[in-house]
PDB file of C-alpha atoms in Angstrom:
ATOM      1  CA  ALA A  11       0.000   0.000   0.000  1.00 78.00           C
ATOM      2  CA  GLN A  12       1.131   3.492  -0.731  1.00 83.00           C
ATOM      3  CA  THR A  13       1.805   5.966   2.054  1.00 92.00           C
ATOM      4  CA  VAL A  14       2.547   9.673   2.047  1.00 96.00           C
ATOM      5  CA  THR A  15       4.419  11.370   4.877  1.00 97.00           C
ATOM      6  CA  GLN A  16       4.653  15.062   5.624  1.00 97.00           C
ATOM      7  CA  SER A  17       7.023  15.491   8.522  1.00 95.00           C
ATOM      8  CA  GLN A  18       6.393  19.186   9.158  1.00 96.00           C
ATOM      9  CA  PRO A  19       3.044  19.750  10.884  1.00 96.00           C
ATOM     10  CA  GLU A  20       3.512  23.520  10.920  1.00 97.00           C
ATOM     11  CA  MET A  21       5.783  26.045   9.278  1.00 97.00           C
ATOM     12  CA  SER A  22       5.964  29.792   9.059  1.00 97.00           C
ATOM     13  CA  VAL A  23       7.656  32.162   6.661  1.00 97.00           C
ATOM     14  CA  GLN A  24       7.998  35.897   6.268  1.00 98.00           C
ATOM     15  CA  GLU A  25       6.232  37.554   3.393  1.00 97.00           C
ATOM     16  CA  ALA A  26       8.388  37.650   0.225  1.00 97.00           C
ATOM     17  CA  GLU A  27      10.697  34.901   1.446  1.00 97.00           C
ATOM     18  CA  THR A  28      11.021  31.332   0.201  1.00 98.00           C
ATOM     19  CA  VAL A  29       9.822  28.230   2.016  1.00 98.00           C
ATOM     20  CA  THR A  30      10.110  24.520   1.243  1.00 98.00           C
ATOM     21  CA  LEU A  31       7.598  21.925   2.383  1.00 98.00           C
ATOM     22  CA  SER A  32       8.722  18.313   2.563  1.00 98.00           C
ATOM     23  CA  CYS A  33       6.955  15.171   1.434  1.00 98.00           C
ATOM     24  CA  THR A  34       8.098  11.582   1.172  1.00 98.00           C
ATOM     25  CA  TYR A  35       6.136   8.631  -0.091  1.00 97.00           C
ATOM     26  CA  ASP A  36       6.389   4.910  -0.298  1.00 95.00           C
ATOM     27  CA  THR A  37       5.334   2.845  -3.297  1.00 91.00           C
ATOM     28  CA  SER A  38       6.437  -0.103  -5.333  1.00 89.00           C
ATOM     29  CA  GLU A  39       4.893   1.367  -8.479  1.00 86.00           C
ATOM     30  CA  SER A  40       7.117   2.723 -11.220  1.00 85.00           C
ATOM     31  CA  ASN A  41       4.530   5.014 -12.752  1.00 85.00           C
ATOM     32  CA  TYR A  42       2.431   7.323 -10.642  1.00 89.00           C
ATOM     33  CA  TYR A  43       1.489  10.944 -10.099  1.00 91.00           C
ATOM     34  CA  LEU A  44       2.215  13.337  -7.278  1.00 94.00           C
ATOM     35  CA  PHE A  45       0.340  16.471  -6.308  1.00 95.00           C
ATOM     36  CA  TRP A  46       0.383  19.355  -3.906  1.00 97.00           C
ATOM     37  CA  TYR A  47      -3.012  20.656  -2.838  1.00 96.00           C
ATOM     38  CA  LYS A  48      -3.684  23.831  -0.914  1.00 97.00           C
ATOM     39  CA  GLN A  49      -6.532  24.151   1.581  1.00 96.00           C
ATOM     40  CA  PRO A  50      -7.067  27.742   2.757  1.00 95.00           C
ATOM     41  CA  PRO A  51      -9.313  28.583   5.713  1.00 92.00           C
ATOM     42  CA  SER A  52     -12.298  28.392   3.350  1.00 91.00           C
ATOM     43  CA  ARG A  53     -11.628  24.601   3.266  1.00 92.00           C
ATOM     44  CA  GLN A  54     -11.707  24.483  -0.532  1.00 93.00           C
ATOM     45  CA  MET A  55      -9.163  22.021  -1.958  1.00 95.00           C
ATOM     46  CA  ILE A  56      -7.094  23.702  -4.666  1.00 94.00           C
ATOM     47  CA  LEU A  57      -4.548  21.978  -6.859  1.00 93.00           C
ATOM     48  CA  VAL A  58      -1.209  23.788  -6.688  1.00 96.00           C
ATOM     49  CA  ILE A  59       1.072  21.646  -8.812  1.00 95.00           C
ATOM     50  CA  ARG A  60       1.410  18.124 -10.178  1.00 93.00           C
ATOM     51  CA  GLN A  61       4.229  15.870 -11.278  1.00 93.00           C
ATOM     52  CA  GLU A  62       4.204  12.763 -13.417  1.00 90.00           C
ATOM     53  CA  ALA A  63       6.757  10.250 -12.176  1.00 90.00           C
ATOM     54  CA  TYR A  64       8.068   9.357 -15.624  1.00 88.00           C
ATOM     55  CA  LYS A  65       8.977  12.982 -16.267  1.00 87.00           C
ATOM     56  CA  GLN A  66      12.399  13.854 -14.925  1.00 84.00           C
ATOM     57  CA  GLN A  67      11.898  17.583 -15.231  1.00 91.00           C
ATOM     58  CA  ASN A  68      10.565  19.205 -12.086  1.00 94.00           C
ATOM     59  CA  ALA A  69       7.190  20.874 -12.448  1.00 93.00           C
ATOM     60  CA  THR A  70       6.808  24.622 -11.960  1.00 94.00           C
ATOM     61  CA  GLU A  71       3.734  26.831 -11.721  1.00 93.00           C
ATOM     62  CA  ASN A  72       4.589  30.502 -11.319  1.00 95.00           C
ATOM     63  CA  ARG A  73       5.944  30.880  -7.757  1.00 97.00           C
ATOM     64  CA  PHE A  74       5.515  27.192  -6.993  1.00 97.00           C
ATOM     65  CA  SER A  75       8.025  24.537  -7.940  1.00 97.00           C
ATOM     66  CA  VAL A  76       8.821  21.008  -6.863  1.00 97.00           C
ATOM     67  CA  ASN A  77      11.973  19.037  -6.257  1.00 97.00           C
ATOM     68  CA  PHE A  78      11.113  15.509  -7.335  1.00 96.00           C
ATOM     69  CA  GLN A  79      13.658  12.870  -6.367  1.00 95.00           C
ATOM     70  CA  LYS A  80      12.253   9.568  -7.599  1.00 94.00           C
ATOM     71  CA  ALA A  81      14.971   7.333  -6.195  1.00 94.00           C
ATOM     72  CA  ALA A  82      14.645   8.937  -2.782  1.00 95.00           C
ATOM     73  CA  LYS A  83      10.835   9.003  -3.080  1.00 96.00           C
ATOM     74  CA  SER A  84      10.832  12.644  -2.149  1.00 97.00           C
ATOM     75  CA  PHE A  85       8.575  15.404  -3.486  1.00 97.00           C
ATOM     76  CA  SER A  86       9.106  18.790  -1.872  1.00 98.00           C
ATOM     77  CA  LEU A  87       7.265  22.019  -2.676  1.00 98.00           C
ATOM     78  CA  LYS A  88       9.074  25.339  -2.883  1.00 98.00           C
ATOM     79  CA  ILE A  89       7.091  28.538  -2.617  1.00 98.00           C
ATOM     80  CA  SER A  90       9.003  31.609  -3.726  1.00 98.00           C
ATOM     81  CA  ASP A  91       8.103  35.217  -2.883  1.00 97.00           C
ATOM     82  CA  SER A  92       5.586  34.039  -0.286  1.00 98.00           C
ATOM     83  CA  GLN A  93       2.372  36.009  -0.104  1.00 97.00           C
ATOM     84  CA  LEU A  94      -0.178  36.369   2.680  1.00 97.00           C
ATOM     85  CA  GLY A  95      -2.651  34.490   0.520  1.00 96.00           C
ATOM     86  CA  ASP A  96      -0.398  31.444   0.611  1.00 97.00           C
ATOM     87  CA  THR A  97      -1.407  30.883   4.238  1.00 97.00           C
ATOM     88  CA  ALA A  98      -3.111  27.486   4.184  1.00 97.00           C
ATOM     89  CA  MET A  99      -2.799  23.780   4.830  1.00 97.00           C
ATOM     90  CA  TYR A 100      -0.753  22.083   2.155  1.00 98.00           C
ATOM     91  CA  PHE A 101      -1.309  18.436   1.360  1.00 97.00           C
ATOM     92  CA  CYS A 102       0.988  16.201  -0.599  1.00 98.00           C
ATOM     93  CA  ALA A 103      -0.879  13.482  -2.490  1.00 96.00           C
ATOM     94  CA  PHE A 104      -0.057  10.334  -4.454  1.00 94.00           C
ATOM     95  CA  MET A 105      -2.091   8.770  -7.203  1.00 90.00           C
ATOM     96  CA  LYS A 106      -1.562   5.457  -8.928  1.00 81.00           C
ATOM     97  CA  PRO A 107      -2.850   5.370 -12.479  1.00 74.00           C
ATOM     98  CA  ASP A 108      -5.815   3.178 -13.244  1.00 68.00           C
ATOM     99  CA  TYR A 109      -5.494   1.845 -16.736  1.00 63.00           C
ATOM    100  CA  GLY A 110      -8.976   0.422 -16.762  1.00 61.00           C
ATOM    101  CA  GLY A 111     -10.558   3.533 -18.181  1.00 54.00           C
ATOM    102  CA  SER A 112     -10.670   5.780 -15.163  1.00 57.00           C
ATOM    103  CA  GLN A 113      -8.070   7.206 -12.833  1.00 66.00           C
ATOM    104  CA  GLY A 114      -7.021   6.295  -9.372  1.00 78.00           C
ATOM    105  CA  ASN A 115      -7.871   7.940  -6.117  1.00 84.00           C
ATOM    106  CA  LEU A 116      -5.646  10.318  -4.186  1.00 92.00           C
ATOM    107  CA  ILE A 117      -3.708   9.270  -1.088  1.00 93.00           C
ATOM    108  CA  PHE A 118      -2.951  12.262   1.078  1.00 96.00           C
ATOM    109  CA  GLY A 119      -0.351  13.094   3.677  1.00 96.00           C
ATOM    110  CA  LYS A 120      -1.378  14.612   7.004  1.00 96.00           C
ATOM    111  CA  GLY A 121      -0.669  18.122   5.794  1.00 96.00           C
ATOM    112  CA  THR A 122       1.581  21.048   6.688  1.00 97.00           C
ATOM    113  CA  LYS A 123       0.042  24.208   8.068  1.00 97.00           C
ATOM    114  CA  LEU A 124       1.848  27.163   6.520  1.00 98.00           C
ATOM    115  CA  SER A 125       1.576  30.644   7.968  1.00 97.00           C
ATOM    116  CA  VAL A 126       2.896  33.597   6.001  1.00 97.00           C
ATOM    117  CA  LYS A 127       3.693  36.504   8.299  1.00 97.00           C
ATOM    118  CA  PRO A 128       3.722  40.167   7.210  1.00 95.00           C
TER     119      PRO A 128
ATOM    120  CA  ASP B  21     -15.455  27.762  -8.315  1.00 82.00           C
ATOM    121  CA  SER B  22     -14.441  24.232  -9.315  1.00 84.00           C
ATOM    122  CA  GLY B  23     -17.725  23.409 -11.015  1.00 92.00           C
ATOM    123  CA  VAL B  24     -18.421  20.591  -8.553  1.00 96.00           C
ATOM    124  CA  THR B  25     -21.415  21.227  -6.331  1.00 97.00           C
ATOM    125  CA  GLN B  26     -22.229  19.599  -3.031  1.00 98.00           C
ATOM    126  CA  THR B  27     -25.347  19.840  -0.934  1.00 97.00           C
ATOM    127  CA  PRO B  28     -25.969  20.536   1.813  1.00 97.00           C
ATOM    128  CA  LYS B  29     -23.074  22.706   2.978  1.00 96.00           C
ATOM    129  CA  HIS B  30     -23.723  21.931   6.612  1.00 97.00           C
ATOM    130  CA  LEU B  31     -25.593  19.103   8.263  1.00 97.00           C
ATOM    131  CA  ILE B  32     -26.228  18.633  11.959  1.00 97.00           C
ATOM    132  CA  THR B  33     -27.822  15.438  13.136  1.00 97.00           C
ATOM    133  CA  ALA B  34     -27.975  13.021  16.046  1.00 97.00           C
ATOM    134  CA  THR B  35     -26.303   9.708  16.673  1.00 97.00           C
ATOM    135  CA  GLY B  36     -28.091   6.782  15.111  1.00 97.00           C
ATOM    136  CA  GLN B  37     -29.563   8.834  12.292  1.00 98.00           C
ATOM    137  CA  ARG B  38     -29.088   8.490   8.530  1.00 98.00           C
ATOM    138  CA  VAL B  39     -28.109  11.256   6.128  1.00 98.00           C
ATOM    139  CA  THR B  40     -27.540  11.629   2.403  1.00 98.00           C
ATOM    140  CA  LEU B  41     -24.893  13.861   0.885  1.00 98.00           C
ATOM    141  CA  ARG B  42     -25.239  14.871  -2.724  1.00 98.00           C
ATOM    142  CA  CYS B  43     -22.632  15.708  -5.329  1.00 98.00           C
ATOM    143  CA  SER B  44     -22.961  17.003  -8.875  1.00 97.00           C
ATOM    144  CA  PRO B  45     -19.745  16.635 -10.873  1.00 96.00           C
ATOM    145  CA  ARG B  46     -18.441  19.058 -13.454  1.00 94.00           C
ATOM    146  CA  SER B  47     -20.130  18.804 -16.804  1.00 92.00           C
ATOM    147  CA  GLY B  48     -18.522  15.989 -18.768  1.00 87.00           C
ATOM    148  CA  ASP B  49     -16.720  14.395 -15.827  1.00 91.00           C
ATOM    149  CA  LEU B  50     -17.399  10.673 -15.559  1.00 89.00           C
ATOM    150  CA  SER B  51     -15.602   9.873 -12.318  1.00 90.00           C
ATOM    151  CA  VAL B  52     -16.756  10.882  -8.870  1.00 94.00           C
ATOM    152  CA  TYR B  53     -14.666  10.384  -5.745  1.00 95.00           C
ATOM    153  CA  TRP B  54     -15.704  10.751  -2.127  1.00 97.00           C
ATOM    154  CA  TYR B  55     -13.189  11.751   0.550  1.00 97.00           C
ATOM    155  CA  GLN B  56     -13.559  12.244   4.283  1.00 97.00           C
ATOM    156  CA  GLN B  57     -11.512  14.811   6.203  1.00 97.00           C
ATOM    157  CA  SER B  58     -11.454  14.440   9.973  1.00 94.00           C
ATOM    158  CA  LEU B  59      -9.081  15.528  12.695  1.00 87.00           C
ATOM    159  CA  ASP B  60      -8.277  11.919  13.588  1.00 85.00           C
ATOM    160  CA  GLN B  61      -7.893  10.349  10.164  1.00 85.00           C
ATOM    161  CA  GLY B  62      -6.899  13.291   8.005  1.00 91.00           C
ATOM    162  CA  LEU B  63      -8.017  13.200   4.372  1.00 94.00           C
ATOM    163  CA  GLN B  64      -8.910   9.723   3.264  1.00 93.00           C
ATOM    164  CA  PHE B  65     -10.462   8.217   0.201  1.00 94.00           C
ATOM    165  CA  LEU B  66     -13.809   6.518   0.660  1.00 96.00           C
ATOM    166  CA  ILE B  67     -15.123   5.374  -2.712  1.00 95.00           C
ATOM    167  CA  GLN B  68     -14.997   6.075  -6.434  1.00 92.00           C
ATOM    168  CA  TYR B  69     -17.618   5.733  -9.133  1.00 93.00           C
ATOM    169  CA  TYR B  70     -16.950   5.798 -12.836  1.00 89.00           C
ATOM    170  CA  ASN B  71     -19.795   6.248 -15.285  1.00 90.00           C
ATOM    171  CA  GLY B  72     -22.320   4.773 -12.896  1.00 93.00           C
ATOM    172  CA  GLU B  73     -20.300   1.848 -11.619  1.00 92.00           C
ATOM    173  CA  GLU B  74     -18.304   1.421  -8.450  1.00 92.00           C
ATOM    174  CA  ARG B  75     -14.646   1.612  -9.361  1.00 88.00           C
ATOM    175  CA  ALA B  76     -12.636   1.530  -6.173  1.00 88.00           C
ATOM    176  CA  LYS B  77     -13.179   1.371  -2.454  1.00 90.00           C
ATOM    177  CA  GLY B  78     -11.042   2.865   0.250  1.00 90.00           C
ATOM    178  CA  ASN B  79     -11.586   3.094   3.973  1.00 85.00           C
ATOM    179  CA  ILE B  80     -15.334   3.194   3.739  1.00 94.00           C
ATOM    180  CA  LEU B  81     -17.332   1.810   6.639  1.00 95.00           C
ATOM    181  CA  GLU B  82     -20.059  -0.753   6.040  1.00 96.00           C
ATOM    182  CA  ARG B  83     -22.536   1.786   7.427  1.00 97.00           C
ATOM    183  CA  PHE B  84     -21.691   4.015   4.476  1.00 97.00           C
ATOM    184  CA  SER B  85     -22.771   3.485   0.898  1.00 97.00           C
ATOM    185  CA  ALA B  86     -22.801   5.457  -2.313  1.00 97.00           C
ATOM    186  CA  GLN B  87     -24.162   5.389  -5.807  1.00 97.00           C
ATOM    187  CA  GLN B  88     -23.837   7.285  -9.044  1.00 97.00           C
ATOM    188  CA  PHE B  89     -26.948   7.933 -11.062  1.00 96.00           C
ATOM    189  CA  PRO B  90     -27.429   7.979 -14.859  1.00 95.00           C
ATOM    190  CA  ASP B  91     -27.083  11.774 -14.885  1.00 95.00           C
ATOM    191  CA  LEU B  92     -23.710  11.196 -13.139  1.00 95.00           C
ATOM    192  CA  HIS B  93     -24.570  12.887  -9.883  1.00 96.00           C
ATOM    193  CA  SER B  94     -23.634  10.880  -6.820  1.00 98.00           C
ATOM    194  CA  GLU B  95     -24.979  10.388  -3.344  1.00 98.00           C
ATOM    195  CA  LEU B  96     -23.165   9.237  -0.224  1.00 98.00           C
ATOM    196  CA  ASN B  97     -25.402   7.644   2.363  1.00 98.00           C
ATOM    197  CA  LEU B  98     -24.256   7.507   5.973  1.00 98.00           C
ATOM    198  CA  SER B  99     -26.321   5.484   8.419  1.00 97.00           C
ATOM    199  CA  SER B 100     -26.291   4.636  12.129  1.00 97.00           C
ATOM    200  CA  LEU B 101     -24.232   7.749  12.618  1.00 98.00           C
ATOM    201  CA  GLU B 102     -21.696   7.951  15.411  1.00 97.00           C
ATOM    202  CA  LEU B 103     -19.924  10.912  16.943  1.00 96.00           C
ATOM    203  CA  GLY B 104     -16.763   9.903  15.122  1.00 95.00           C
ATOM    204  CA  ASP B 105     -18.453  10.350  11.765  1.00 96.00           C
ATOM    205  CA  SER B 106     -18.358  14.110  12.239  1.00 97.00           C
ATOM    206  CA  ALA B 107     -16.139  15.346   9.429  1.00 97.00           C
ATOM    207  CA  LEU B 108     -15.905  17.310   6.227  1.00 97.00           C
ATOM    208  CA  TYR B 109     -16.954  15.169   3.278  1.00 98.00           C
ATOM    209  CA  PHE B 110     -15.571  16.112  -0.105  1.00 97.00           C
ATOM    210  CA  CYS B 111     -16.684  15.048  -3.506  1.00 97.00           C
ATOM    211  CA  ALA B 112     -14.274  15.357  -6.410  1.00 96.00           C
ATOM    212  CA  SER B 113     -14.760  14.720 -10.099  1.00 94.00           C
ATOM    213  CA  SER B 114     -12.515  14.021 -13.026  1.00 88.00           C
ATOM    214  CA  VAL B 115     -13.021  13.505 -16.721  1.00 79.00           C
ATOM    215  CA  ALA B 116     -10.723  10.520 -16.260  1.00 63.00           C
ATOM    216  CA  SER B 117      -9.749   9.812 -19.828  1.00 59.00           C
ATOM    217  CA  GLN B 118      -7.397   6.880 -20.103  1.00 57.00           C
ATOM    218  CA  GLY B 119      -3.830   7.754 -20.890  1.00 56.00           C
ATOM    219  CA  ASN B 120      -4.098  11.323 -19.682  1.00 59.00           C
ATOM    220  CA  LEU B 121      -3.584  12.777 -16.252  1.00 65.00           C
ATOM    221  CA  ASN B 122      -6.684  14.709 -15.427  1.00 69.00           C
ATOM    222  CA  GLU B 123      -7.068  16.883 -12.406  1.00 78.00           C
ATOM    223  CA  GLN B 124      -9.565  15.977  -9.726  1.00 88.00           C
ATOM    224  CA  PHE B 125     -11.714  18.995  -9.036  1.00 92.00           C
ATOM    225  CA  PHE B 126     -13.024  19.217  -5.505  1.00 95.00           C
ATOM    226  CA  GLY B 127     -16.385  20.479  -4.381  1.00 96.00           C
ATOM    227  CA  PRO B 128     -16.715  22.802  -1.384  1.00 96.00           C
ATOM    228  CA  GLY B 129     -17.507  19.911   0.946  1.00 97.00           C
ATOM    229  CA  THR B 130     -20.334  19.058   3.320  1.00 98.00           C
ATOM    230  CA  ARG B 131     -19.646  19.644   6.991  1.00 97.00           C
ATOM    231  CA  LEU B 132     -21.350  16.892   8.993  1.00 98.00           C
ATOM    232  CA  THR B 133     -21.760  17.293  12.723  1.00 97.00           C
ATOM    233  CA  VAL B 134     -23.125  14.367  14.714  1.00 97.00           C
ATOM    234  CA  LEU B 135     -24.360  15.287  18.190  1.00 96.00           C
TER     235      LEU B 135
END
């Protein structure tokens, strides 16, 4: 069974600085997908960034980038130029592809609560 | 707005009761997923439906059941409710085309409180 571990329950960062959230996972699959979701106080789940395991290039989305280390089973999220609106819970998630015509479900870590301070 | 709707937004009920949570996926999405978010268990997958059929089961209790209707909306039924069932229940949908990675879009959730 796959597991996702986020070892940092809480983190804080000053506005405009850079912060890195850690995530490790365990799987015997060779092909899979990894995600970072953001959950602000509104509780809405928002996809931040995704990475396909067969792609060696790290994904980037504006101020968000990942450091994907497949051999180490590590998938960290870097937020550059942190903004107050980045304050939220961040969840790392794993998904195994389902080749039967649909797609697999998400397996989430416990989350990291990020506070951006002015 | 993700395009996924969930009703009701809040639900307060008593132990032993039964409730039904409803989800309407984004137009064109065939897959519906149900997730439970609680303080104890975190975010966990309950069940998935794809085009009307059950596709995968996660940590779903026997007291819980779900279905997806021909119009693709889905309902999650929770019965014999216990205090520990209090949680935020999310529905997500995906177009789920084979060979492509499609994002799961989450609804706003239903907050269930069991008293």
